[in-house]
Structures are given as structure tokens and as C-alpha cells.
Tab-separated table of N, CA and C in Angstrom:
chain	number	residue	atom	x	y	z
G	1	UNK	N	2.181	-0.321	8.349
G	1	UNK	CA	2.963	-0.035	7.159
G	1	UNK	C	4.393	0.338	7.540
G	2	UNK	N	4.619	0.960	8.441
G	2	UNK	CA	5.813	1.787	8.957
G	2	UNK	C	6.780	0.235	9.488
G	3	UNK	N	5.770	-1.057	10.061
G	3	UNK	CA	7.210	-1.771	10.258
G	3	UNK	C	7.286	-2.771	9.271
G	4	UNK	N	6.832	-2.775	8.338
G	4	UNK	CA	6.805	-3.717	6.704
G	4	UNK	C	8.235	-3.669	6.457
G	5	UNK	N	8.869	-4.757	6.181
G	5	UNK	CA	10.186	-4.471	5.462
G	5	UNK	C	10.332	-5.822	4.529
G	6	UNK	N	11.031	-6.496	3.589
G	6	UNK	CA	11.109	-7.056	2.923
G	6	UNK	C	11.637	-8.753	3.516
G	7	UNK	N	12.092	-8.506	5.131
G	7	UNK	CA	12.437	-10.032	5.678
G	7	UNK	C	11.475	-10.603	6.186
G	8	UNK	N	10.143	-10.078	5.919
G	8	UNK	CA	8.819	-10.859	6.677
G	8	UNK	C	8.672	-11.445	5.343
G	9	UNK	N	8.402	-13.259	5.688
G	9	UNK	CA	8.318	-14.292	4.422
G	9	UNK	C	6.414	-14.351	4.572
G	10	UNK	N	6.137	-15.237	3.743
G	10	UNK	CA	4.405	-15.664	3.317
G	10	UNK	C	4.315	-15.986	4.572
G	11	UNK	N	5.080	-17.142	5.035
G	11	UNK	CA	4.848	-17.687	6.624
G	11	UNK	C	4.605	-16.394	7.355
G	12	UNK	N	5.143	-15.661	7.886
G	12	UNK	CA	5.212	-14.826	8.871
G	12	UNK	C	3.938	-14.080	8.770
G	13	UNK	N	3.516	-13.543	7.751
G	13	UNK	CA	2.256	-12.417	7.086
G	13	UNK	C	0.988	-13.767	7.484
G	14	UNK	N	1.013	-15.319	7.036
G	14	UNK	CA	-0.345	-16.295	7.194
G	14	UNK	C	-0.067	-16.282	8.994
G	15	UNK	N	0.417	-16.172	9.423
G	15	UNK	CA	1.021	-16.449	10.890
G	15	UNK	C	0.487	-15.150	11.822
G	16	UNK	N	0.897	-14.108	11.287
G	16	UNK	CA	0.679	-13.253	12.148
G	16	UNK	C	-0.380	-12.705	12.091
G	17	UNK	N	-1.451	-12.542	10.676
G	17	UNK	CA	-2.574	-12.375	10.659
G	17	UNK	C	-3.226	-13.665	9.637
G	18	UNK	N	-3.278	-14.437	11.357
G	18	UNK	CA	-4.066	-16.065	10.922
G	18	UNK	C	-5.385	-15.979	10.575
G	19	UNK	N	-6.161	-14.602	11.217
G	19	UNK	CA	-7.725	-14.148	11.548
G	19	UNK	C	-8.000	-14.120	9.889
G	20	UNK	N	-7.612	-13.770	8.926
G	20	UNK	CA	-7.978	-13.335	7.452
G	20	UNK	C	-7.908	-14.981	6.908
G	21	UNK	N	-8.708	-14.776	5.885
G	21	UNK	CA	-8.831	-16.071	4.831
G	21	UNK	C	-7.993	-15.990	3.819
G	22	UNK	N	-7.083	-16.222	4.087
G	22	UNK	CA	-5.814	-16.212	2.666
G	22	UNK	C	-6.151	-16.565	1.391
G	23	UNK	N	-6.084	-16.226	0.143
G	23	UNK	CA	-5.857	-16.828	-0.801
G	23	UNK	C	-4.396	-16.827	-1.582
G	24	UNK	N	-3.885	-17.399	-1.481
G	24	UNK	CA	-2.624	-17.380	-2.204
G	24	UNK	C	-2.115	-18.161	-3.615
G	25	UNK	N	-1.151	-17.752	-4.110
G	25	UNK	CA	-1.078	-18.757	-5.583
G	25	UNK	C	0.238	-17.759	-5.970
G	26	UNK	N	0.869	-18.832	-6.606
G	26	UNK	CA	1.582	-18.814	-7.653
G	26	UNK	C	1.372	-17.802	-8.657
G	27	UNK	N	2.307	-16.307	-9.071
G	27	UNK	CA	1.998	-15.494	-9.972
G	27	UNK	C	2.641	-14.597	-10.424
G	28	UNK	N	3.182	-14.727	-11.654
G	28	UNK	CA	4.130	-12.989	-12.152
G	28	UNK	C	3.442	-11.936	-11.779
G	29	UNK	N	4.239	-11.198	-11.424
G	29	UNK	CA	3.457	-9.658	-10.980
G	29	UNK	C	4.637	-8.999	-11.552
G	30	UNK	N	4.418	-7.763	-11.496
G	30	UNK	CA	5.563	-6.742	-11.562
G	30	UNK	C	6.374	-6.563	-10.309
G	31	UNK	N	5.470	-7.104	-8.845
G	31	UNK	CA	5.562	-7.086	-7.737
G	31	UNK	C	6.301	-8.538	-7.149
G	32	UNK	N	6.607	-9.540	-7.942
G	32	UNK	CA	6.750	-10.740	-7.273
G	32	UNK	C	6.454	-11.886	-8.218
G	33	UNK	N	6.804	-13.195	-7.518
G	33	UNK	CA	6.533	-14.224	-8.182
G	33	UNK	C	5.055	-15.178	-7.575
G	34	UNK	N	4.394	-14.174	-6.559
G	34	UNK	CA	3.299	-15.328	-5.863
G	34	UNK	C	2.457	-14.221	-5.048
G	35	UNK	N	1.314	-14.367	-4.631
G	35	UNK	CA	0.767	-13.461	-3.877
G	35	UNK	C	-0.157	-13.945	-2.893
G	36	UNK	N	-0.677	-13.177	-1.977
G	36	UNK	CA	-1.648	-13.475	-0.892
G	36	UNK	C	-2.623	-12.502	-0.976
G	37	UNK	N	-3.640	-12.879	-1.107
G	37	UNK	CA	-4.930	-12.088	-0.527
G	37	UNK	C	-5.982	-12.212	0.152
G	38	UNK	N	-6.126	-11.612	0.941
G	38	UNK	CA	-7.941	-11.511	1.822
G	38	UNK	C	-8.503	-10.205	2.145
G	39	UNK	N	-10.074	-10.881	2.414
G	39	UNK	CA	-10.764	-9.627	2.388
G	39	UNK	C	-11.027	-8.888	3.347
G	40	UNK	N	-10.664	-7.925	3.872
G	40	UNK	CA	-10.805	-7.260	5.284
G	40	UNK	C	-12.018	-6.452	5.416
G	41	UNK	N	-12.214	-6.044	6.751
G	41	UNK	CA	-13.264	-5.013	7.161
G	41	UNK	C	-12.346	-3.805	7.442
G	42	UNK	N	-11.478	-3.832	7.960
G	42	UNK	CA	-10.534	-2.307	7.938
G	42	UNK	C	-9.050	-2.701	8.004
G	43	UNK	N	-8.207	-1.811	8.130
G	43	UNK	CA	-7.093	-1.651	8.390
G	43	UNK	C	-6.495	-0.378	8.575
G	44	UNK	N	-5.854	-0.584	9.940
G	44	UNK	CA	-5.871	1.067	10.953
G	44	UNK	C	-7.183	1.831	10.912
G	45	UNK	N	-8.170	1.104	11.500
G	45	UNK	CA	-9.378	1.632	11.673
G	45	UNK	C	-9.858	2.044	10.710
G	46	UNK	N	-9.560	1.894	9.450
G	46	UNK	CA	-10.366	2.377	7.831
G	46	UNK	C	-11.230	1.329	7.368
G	47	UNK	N	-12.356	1.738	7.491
G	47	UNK	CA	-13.028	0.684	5.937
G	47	UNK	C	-11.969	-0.023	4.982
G	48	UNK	N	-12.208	-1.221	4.461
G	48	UNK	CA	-11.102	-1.225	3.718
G	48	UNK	C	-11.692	-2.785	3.138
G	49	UNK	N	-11.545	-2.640	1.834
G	49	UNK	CA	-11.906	-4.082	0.934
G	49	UNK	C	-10.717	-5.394	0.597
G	50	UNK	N	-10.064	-5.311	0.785
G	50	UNK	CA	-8.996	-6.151	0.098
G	50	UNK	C	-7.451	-6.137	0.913
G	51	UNK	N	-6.662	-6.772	1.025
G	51	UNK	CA	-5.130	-6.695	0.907
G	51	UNK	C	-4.677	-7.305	0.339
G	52	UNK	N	-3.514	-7.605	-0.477
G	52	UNK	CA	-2.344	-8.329	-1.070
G	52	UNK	C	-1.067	-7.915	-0.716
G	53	UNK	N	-0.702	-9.208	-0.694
G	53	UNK	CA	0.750	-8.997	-0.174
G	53	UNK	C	1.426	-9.752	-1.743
G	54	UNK	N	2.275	-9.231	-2.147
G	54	UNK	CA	3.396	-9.693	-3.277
G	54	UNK	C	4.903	-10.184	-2.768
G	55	UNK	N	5.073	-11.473	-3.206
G	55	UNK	CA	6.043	-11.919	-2.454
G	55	UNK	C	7.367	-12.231	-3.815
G	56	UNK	N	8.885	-12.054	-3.173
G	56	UNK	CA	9.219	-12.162	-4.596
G	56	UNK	C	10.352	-13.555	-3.966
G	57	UNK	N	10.277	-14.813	-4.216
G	57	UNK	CA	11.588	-15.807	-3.885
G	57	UNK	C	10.831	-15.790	-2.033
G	58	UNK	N	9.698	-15.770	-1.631
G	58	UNK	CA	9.212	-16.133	-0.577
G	58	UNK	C	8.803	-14.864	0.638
G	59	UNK	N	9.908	-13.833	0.300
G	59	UNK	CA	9.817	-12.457	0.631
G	59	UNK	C	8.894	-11.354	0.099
G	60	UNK	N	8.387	-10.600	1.876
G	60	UNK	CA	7.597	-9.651	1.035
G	60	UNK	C	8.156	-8.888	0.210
G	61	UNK	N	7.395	-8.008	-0.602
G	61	UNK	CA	8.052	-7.464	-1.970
G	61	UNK	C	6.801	-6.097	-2.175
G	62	UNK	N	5.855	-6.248	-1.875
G	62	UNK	CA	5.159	-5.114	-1.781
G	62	UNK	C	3.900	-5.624	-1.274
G	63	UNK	N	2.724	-4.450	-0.693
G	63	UNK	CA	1.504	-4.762	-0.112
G	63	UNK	C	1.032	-3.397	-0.646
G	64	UNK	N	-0.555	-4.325	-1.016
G	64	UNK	CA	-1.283	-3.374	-1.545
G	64	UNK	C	-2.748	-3.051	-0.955
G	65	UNK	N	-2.978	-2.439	-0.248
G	65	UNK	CA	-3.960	-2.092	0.045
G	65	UNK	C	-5.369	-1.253	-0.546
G	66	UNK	N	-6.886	-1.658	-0.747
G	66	UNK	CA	-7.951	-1.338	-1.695
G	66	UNK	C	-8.343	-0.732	-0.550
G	67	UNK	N	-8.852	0.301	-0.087
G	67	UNK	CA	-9.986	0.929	0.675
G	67	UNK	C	-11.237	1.401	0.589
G	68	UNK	N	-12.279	1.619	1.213
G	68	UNK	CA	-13.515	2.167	0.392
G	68	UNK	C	-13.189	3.904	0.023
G	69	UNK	N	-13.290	4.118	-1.243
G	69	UNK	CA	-12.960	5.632	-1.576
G	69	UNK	C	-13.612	6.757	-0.788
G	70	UNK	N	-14.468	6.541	0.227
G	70	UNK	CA	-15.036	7.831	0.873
G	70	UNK	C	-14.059	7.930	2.060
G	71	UNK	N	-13.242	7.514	2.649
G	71	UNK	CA	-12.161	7.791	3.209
G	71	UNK	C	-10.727	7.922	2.886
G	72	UNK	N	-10.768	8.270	2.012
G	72	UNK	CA	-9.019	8.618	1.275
G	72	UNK	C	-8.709	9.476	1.387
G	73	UNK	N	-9.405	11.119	1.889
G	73	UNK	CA	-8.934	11.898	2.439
G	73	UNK	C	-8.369	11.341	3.877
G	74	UNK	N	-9.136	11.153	4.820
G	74	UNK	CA	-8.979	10.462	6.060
G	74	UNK	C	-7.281	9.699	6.066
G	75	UNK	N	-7.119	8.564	5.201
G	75	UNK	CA	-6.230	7.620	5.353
G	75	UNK	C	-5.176	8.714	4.819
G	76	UNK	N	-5.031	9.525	3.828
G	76	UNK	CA	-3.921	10.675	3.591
G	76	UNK	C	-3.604	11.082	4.948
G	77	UNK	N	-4.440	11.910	5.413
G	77	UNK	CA	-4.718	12.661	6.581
G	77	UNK	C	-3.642	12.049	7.458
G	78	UNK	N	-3.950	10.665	7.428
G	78	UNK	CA	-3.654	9.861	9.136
G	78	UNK	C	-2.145	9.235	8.584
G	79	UNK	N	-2.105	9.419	7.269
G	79	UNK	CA	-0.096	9.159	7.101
G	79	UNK	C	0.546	10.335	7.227
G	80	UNK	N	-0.216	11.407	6.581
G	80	UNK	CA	0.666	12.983	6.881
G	80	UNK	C	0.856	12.741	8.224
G	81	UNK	N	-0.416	12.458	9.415
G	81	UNK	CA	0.103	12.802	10.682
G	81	UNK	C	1.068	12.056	11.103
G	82	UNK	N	1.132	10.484	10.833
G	82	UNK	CA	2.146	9.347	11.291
G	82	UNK	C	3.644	9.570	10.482
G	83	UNK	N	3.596	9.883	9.607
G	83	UNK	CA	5.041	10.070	8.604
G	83	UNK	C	5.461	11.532	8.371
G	84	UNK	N	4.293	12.562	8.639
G	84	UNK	CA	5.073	13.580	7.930
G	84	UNK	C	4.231	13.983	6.796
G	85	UNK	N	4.690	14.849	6.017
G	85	UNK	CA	4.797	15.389	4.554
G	85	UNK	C	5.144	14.348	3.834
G	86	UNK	N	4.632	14.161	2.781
G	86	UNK	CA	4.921	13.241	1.325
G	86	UNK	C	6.482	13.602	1.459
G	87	UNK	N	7.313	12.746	0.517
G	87	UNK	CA	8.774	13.588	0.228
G	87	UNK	C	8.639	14.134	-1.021
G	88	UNK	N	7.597	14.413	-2.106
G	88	UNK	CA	7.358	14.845	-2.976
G	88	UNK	C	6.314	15.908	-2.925
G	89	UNK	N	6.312	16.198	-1.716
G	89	UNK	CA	5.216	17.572	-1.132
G	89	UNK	C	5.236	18.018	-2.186
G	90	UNK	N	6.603	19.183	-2.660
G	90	UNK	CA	6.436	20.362	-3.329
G	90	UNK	C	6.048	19.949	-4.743
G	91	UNK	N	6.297	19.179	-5.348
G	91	UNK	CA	5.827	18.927	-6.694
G	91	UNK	C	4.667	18.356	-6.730
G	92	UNK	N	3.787	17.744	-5.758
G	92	UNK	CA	2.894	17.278	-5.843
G	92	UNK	C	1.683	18.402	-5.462
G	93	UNK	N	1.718	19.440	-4.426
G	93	UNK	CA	1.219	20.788	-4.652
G	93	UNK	C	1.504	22.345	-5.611
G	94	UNK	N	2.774	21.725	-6.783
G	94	UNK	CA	2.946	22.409	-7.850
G	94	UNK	C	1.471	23.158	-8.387
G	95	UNK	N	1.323	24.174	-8.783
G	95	UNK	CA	0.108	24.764	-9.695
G	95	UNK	C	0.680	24.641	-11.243
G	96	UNK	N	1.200	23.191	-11.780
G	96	UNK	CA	1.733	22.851	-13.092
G	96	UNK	C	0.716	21.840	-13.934
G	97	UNK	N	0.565	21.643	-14.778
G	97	UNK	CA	0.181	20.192	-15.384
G	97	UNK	C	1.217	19.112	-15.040
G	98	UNK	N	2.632	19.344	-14.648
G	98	UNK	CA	3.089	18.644	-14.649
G	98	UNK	C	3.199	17.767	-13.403
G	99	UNK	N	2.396	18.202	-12.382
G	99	UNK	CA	2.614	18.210	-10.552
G	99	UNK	C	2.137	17.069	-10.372
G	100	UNK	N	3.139	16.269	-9.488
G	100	UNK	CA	2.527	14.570	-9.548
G	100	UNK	C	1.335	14.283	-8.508
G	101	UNK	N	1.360	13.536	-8.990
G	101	UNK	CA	-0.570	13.071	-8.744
G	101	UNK	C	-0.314	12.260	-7.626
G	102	UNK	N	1.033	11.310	-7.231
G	102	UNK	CA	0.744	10.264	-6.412
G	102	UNK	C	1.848	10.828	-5.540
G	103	UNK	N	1.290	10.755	-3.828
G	103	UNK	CA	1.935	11.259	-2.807
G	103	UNK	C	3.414	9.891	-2.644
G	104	UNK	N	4.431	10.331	-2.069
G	104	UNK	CA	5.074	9.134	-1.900
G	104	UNK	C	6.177	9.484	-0.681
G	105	UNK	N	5.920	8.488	0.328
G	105	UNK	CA	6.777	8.627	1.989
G	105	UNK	C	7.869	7.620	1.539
G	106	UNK	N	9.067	7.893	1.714
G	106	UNK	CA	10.511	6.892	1.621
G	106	UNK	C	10.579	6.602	3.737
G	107	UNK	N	10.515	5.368	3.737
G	107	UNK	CA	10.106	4.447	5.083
G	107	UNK	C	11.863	3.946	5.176
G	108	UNK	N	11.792	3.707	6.513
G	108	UNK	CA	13.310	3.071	6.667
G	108	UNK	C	13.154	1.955	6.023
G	109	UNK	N	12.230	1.083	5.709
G	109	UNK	CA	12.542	-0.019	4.945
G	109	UNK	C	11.488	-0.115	3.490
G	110	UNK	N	11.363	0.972	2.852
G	110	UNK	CA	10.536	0.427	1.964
G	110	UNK	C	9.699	2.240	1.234
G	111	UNK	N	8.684	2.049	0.687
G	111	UNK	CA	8.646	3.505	-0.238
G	111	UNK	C	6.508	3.352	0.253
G	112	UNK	N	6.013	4.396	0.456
G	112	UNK	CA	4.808	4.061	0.852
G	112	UNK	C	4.038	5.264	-0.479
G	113	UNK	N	3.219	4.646	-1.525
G	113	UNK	CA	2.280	5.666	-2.158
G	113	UNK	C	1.275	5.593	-2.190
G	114	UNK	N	0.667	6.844	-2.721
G	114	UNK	CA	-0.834	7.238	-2.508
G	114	UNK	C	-1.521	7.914	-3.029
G	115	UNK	N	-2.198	7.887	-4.509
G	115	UNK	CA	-2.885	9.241	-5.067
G	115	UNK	C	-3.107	10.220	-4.559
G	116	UNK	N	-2.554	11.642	-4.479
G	116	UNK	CA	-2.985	12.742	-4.231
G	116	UNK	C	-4.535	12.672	-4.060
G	117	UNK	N	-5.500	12.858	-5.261
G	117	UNK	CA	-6.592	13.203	-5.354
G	117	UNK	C	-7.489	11.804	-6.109
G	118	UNK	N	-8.679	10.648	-6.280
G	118	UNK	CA	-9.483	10.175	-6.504
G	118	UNK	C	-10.324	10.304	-7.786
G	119	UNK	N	-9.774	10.080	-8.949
G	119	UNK	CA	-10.762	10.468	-9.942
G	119	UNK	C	-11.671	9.408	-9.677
G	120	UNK	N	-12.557	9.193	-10.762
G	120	UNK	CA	-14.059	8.942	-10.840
G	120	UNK	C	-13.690	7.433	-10.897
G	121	UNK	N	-12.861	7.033	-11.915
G	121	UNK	CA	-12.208	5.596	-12.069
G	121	UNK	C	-11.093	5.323	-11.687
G	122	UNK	N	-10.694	5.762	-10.760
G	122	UNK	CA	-9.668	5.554	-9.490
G	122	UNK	C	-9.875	4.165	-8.726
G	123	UNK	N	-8.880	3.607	-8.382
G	123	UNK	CA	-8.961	2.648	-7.796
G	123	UNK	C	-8.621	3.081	-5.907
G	124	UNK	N	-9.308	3.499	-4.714
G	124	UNK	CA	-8.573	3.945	-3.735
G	124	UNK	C	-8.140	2.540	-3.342
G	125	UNK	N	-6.678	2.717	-3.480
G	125	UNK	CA	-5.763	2.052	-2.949
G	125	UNK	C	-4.097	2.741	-2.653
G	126	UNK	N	-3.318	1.910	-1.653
G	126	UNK	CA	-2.203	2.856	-1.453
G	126	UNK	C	-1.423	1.561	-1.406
G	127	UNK	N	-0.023	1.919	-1.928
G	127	UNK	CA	0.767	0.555	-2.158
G	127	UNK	C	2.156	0.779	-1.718
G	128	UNK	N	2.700	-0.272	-0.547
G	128	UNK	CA	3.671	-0.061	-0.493
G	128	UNK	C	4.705	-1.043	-0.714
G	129	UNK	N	6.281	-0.335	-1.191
G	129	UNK	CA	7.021	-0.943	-2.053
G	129	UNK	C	8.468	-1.462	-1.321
G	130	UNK	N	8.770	-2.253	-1.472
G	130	UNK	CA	9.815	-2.830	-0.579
G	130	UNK	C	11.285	-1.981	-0.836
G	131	UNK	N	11.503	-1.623	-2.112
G	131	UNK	CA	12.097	-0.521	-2.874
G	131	UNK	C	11.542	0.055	-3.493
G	132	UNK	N	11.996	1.320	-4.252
G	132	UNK	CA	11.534	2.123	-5.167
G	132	UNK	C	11.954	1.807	-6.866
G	133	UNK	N	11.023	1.387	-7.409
G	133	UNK	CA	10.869	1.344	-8.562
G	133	UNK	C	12.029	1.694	-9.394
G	134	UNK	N	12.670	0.880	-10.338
G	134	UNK	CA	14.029	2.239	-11.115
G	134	UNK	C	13.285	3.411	-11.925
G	135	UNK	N	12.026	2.993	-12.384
G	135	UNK	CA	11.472	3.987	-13.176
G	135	UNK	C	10.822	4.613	-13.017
């Protein structure tokens, strides 16, 4: 995640991990105009169901990663240790209603998030963004 940046094209991502079964296609996203996906057994040693990559004009544009939810403490765990603190630590351990729910690391090239905590109909997944969202 840490060397993701937005000049790796579809080529480079089918290229460098040739081992996965791509599916790709043509597609509006909020993320892009086309996407890639396959199904993994882990990533960074995690259980892990799925990846997509969102490409926008041929460029990555964001990657989204599905994991199995009994390790999402774990995969938190192992970005606090690799990155640090969220940059939204303090509001995200607020004692508010208002205290955000989704952890988020600003990367030299790109924005990495992550639900704080797993509700019941949670999707564990962590997504990272080539920029940060305007909204």
C-alpha cells in the first residue's frame, strides 16, 4: 500500500501480479472509469477475499481491498505499526457521537482508510485513495 501511487497503469498492476486471475471491464465508479479484480488468499499475510483496483484514463485511481472480518483488528494493528497513528487519531478516539468511525493515514502518494470498529453489516475492507476525496 505504502508504494501505490497513481503512475502505475492496468498494464503494470496485470504485469506485476500476473499470479491472480484478473477480471477487468469497462465501468463508472466514483473511483474511475474501468476496474480490475481477483480473488486472493491473502495480502501482507492476511486472509483476504477480493482486490480491485479502479483505474481512471488507464491510471490507478484507488484499490480496494475485502478481508476476512476476523482479522481487522490484526490488519489495523499492522498499519498503526507500518504508518504510525491514523492522522485522525484524536477524533477518531473522541468519547463524542460525533468521533469518526473510519481511521485515515495521508501516504506520500495517496490517502489509506479503514473502519475504526466492524459492525455486524460491515463490509471488512480498507481502501486506498490516490487523493483525498473533496468531500
Amino acid at each position: 500500500v505504502e508504494q501505490l501511487d497513481s503512475g502505475f497503469s492496468r498494464q503494470d498492476i496485470e504485469s506485476v501480479y500476473s499470479d491472480n486471475a484478473w477480471q477487468c471491464a469497462d465501468r463508472d465508479t466514483p473511483f474511475g472509469d474501468s476496474l480490475c479484480s481477483a480473488k486472493i488468499g491473502t495480502f501482507n499475510g492476511f486472509p483476504s477475499r477480493l482486490i480491485t483496483f479502479y483505474f481512471r484514463s488507464g491510471q490507478v485511481g484507488a484499490m480496494k481491498l475485502i478481508y476476512r472480518d476476523p482479522y481487522h483488528k490484526q490488519i489495523m494493528g499492522h498499519y498503526i505499526g507500518e504508518l504510525g497513528q491514523p492522522d485522525n487519531v484524536a477524533q477518531a478516539i473522541a468519547e463524542a457521537p460525533d468521533a469518526d468511525s473510519v481511521l485515515q493515514w495521508k501516504l506520500p502518494k495517496g490517502l489509506l482508510v479503514l473502519k475504526k470498529d466492524l459492525g455486524k453489516t460491515d463490509e471488512p475492507a480498507m481502501l486506498w485513495l490516490a487523493a483525498k476525496p473533496s468531500r
